[in-house]
mmCIF file with all atom_site columns, C-alpha atoms in Angstrom:
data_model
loop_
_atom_site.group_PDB
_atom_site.id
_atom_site.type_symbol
_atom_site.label_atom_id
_atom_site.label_alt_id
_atom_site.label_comp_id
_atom_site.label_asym_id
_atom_site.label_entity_id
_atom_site.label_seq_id
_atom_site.pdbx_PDB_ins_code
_atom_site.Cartn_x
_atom_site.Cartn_y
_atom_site.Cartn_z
_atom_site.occupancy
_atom_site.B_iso_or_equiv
_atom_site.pdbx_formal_charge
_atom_site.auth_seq_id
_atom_site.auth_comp_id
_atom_site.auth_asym_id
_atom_site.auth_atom_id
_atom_site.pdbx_PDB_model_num
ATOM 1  C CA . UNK A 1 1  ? -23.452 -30.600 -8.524  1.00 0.00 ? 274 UNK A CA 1
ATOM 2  C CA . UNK A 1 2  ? -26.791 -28.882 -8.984  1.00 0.00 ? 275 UNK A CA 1
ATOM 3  C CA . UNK A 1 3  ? -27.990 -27.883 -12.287 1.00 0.00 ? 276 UNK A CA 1
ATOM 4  C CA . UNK A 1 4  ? -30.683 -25.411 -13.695 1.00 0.00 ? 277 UNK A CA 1
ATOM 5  C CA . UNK A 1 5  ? -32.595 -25.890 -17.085 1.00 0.00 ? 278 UNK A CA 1
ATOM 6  C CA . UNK A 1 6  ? -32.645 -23.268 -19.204 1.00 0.00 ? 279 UNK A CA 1
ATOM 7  C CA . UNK A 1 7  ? -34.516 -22.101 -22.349 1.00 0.00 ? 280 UNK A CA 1
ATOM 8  C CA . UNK A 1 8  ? -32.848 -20.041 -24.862 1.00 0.00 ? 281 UNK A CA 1
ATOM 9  C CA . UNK A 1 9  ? -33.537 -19.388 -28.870 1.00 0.00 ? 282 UNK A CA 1
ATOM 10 C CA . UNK A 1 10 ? -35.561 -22.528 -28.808 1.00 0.00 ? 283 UNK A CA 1
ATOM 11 C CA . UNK A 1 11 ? -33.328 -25.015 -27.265 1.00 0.00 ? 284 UNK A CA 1
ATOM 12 C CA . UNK A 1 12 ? -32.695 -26.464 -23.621 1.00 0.00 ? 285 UNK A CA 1
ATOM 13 C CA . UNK A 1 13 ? -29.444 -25.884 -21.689 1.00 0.00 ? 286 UNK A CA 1
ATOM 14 C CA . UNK A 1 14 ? -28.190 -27.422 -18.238 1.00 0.00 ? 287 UNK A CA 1
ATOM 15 C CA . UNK A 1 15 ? -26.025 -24.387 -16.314 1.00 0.00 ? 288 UNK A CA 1
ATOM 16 C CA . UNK A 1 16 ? -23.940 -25.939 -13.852 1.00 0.00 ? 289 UNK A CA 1
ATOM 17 C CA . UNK A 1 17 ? -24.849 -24.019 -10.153 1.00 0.00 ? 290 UNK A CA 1
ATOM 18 C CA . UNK A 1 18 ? -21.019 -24.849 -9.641  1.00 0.00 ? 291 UNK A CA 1
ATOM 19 C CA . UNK A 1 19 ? -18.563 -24.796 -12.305 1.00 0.00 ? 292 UNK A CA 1
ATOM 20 C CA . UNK A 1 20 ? -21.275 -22.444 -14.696 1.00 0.00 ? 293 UNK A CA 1
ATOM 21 C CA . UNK A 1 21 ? -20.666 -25.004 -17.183 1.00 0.00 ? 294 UNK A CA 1
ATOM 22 C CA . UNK A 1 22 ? -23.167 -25.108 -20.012 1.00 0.00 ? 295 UNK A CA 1
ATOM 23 C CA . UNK A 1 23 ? -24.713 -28.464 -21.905 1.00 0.00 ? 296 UNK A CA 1
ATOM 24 C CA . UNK A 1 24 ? -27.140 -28.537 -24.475 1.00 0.00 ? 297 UNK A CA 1
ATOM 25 C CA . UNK A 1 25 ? -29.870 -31.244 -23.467 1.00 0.00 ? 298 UNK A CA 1
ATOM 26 C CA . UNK A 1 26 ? -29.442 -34.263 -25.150 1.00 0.00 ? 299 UNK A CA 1
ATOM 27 C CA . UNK A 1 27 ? -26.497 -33.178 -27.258 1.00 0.00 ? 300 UNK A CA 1
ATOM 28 C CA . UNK A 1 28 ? -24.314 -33.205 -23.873 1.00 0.00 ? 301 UNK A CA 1
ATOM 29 C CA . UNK A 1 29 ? -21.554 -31.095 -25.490 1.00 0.00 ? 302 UNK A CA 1
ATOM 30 C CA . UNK A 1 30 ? -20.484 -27.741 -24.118 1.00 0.00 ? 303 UNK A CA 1
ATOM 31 C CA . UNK A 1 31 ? -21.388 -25.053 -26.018 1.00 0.00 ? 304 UNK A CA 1
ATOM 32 C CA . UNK A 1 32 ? -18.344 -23.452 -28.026 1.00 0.00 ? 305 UNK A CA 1
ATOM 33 C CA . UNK A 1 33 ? -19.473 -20.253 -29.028 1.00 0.00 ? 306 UNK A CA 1
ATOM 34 C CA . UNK A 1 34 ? -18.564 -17.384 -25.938 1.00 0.00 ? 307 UNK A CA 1
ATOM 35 C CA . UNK A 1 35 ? -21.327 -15.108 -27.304 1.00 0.00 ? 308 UNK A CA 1
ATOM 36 C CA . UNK A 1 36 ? -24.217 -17.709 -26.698 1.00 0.00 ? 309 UNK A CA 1
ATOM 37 C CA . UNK A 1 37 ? -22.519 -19.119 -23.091 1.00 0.00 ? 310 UNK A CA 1
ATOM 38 C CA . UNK A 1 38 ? -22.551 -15.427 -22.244 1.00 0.00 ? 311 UNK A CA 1
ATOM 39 C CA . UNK A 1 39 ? -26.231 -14.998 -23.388 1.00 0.00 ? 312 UNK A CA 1
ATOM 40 C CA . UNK A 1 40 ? -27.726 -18.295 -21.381 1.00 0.00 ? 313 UNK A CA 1
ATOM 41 C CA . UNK A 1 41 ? -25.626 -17.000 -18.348 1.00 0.00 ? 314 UNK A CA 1
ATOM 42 C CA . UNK A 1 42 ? -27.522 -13.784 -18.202 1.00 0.00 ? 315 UNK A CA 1
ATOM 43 C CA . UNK A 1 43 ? -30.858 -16.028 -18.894 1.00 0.00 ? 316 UNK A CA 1
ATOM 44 C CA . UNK A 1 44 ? -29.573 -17.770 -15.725 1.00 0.00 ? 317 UNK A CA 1
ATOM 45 C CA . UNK A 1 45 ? -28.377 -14.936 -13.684 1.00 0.00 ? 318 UNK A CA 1
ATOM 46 C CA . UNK A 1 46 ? -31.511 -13.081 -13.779 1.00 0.00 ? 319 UNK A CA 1
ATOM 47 C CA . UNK A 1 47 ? -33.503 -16.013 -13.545 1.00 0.00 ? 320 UNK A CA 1
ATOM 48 C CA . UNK A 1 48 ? -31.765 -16.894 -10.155 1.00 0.00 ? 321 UNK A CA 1
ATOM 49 C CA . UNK A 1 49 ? -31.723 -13.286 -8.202  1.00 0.00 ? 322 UNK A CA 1
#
């Protein structure tokens, strides 16, 4: 289970290379709002071409 860390509107994010789960670092909760997952996977999409 690999994991990237990823910066986005201030704040650090795990994206799981698997599932595409997201975490907010040190908070460890999944992010609830679809707008901002969908942001921080475009972050990590183009980050990972």
């Amino acid at each position: 289970m690999s994991k990237q860390l990823i910066s986005f509107d201030g704040k650090y994010y795990f994206v799981d290379e698997d599932t595409l789960d997201i975490i907010e670092v040190h908070l460890d909760k999944p992010l609830l709002d679809i707008k901002q997952q969908k942001e921080i996977l475009k972050v990590y999409i183009k980050d990972n071409k």
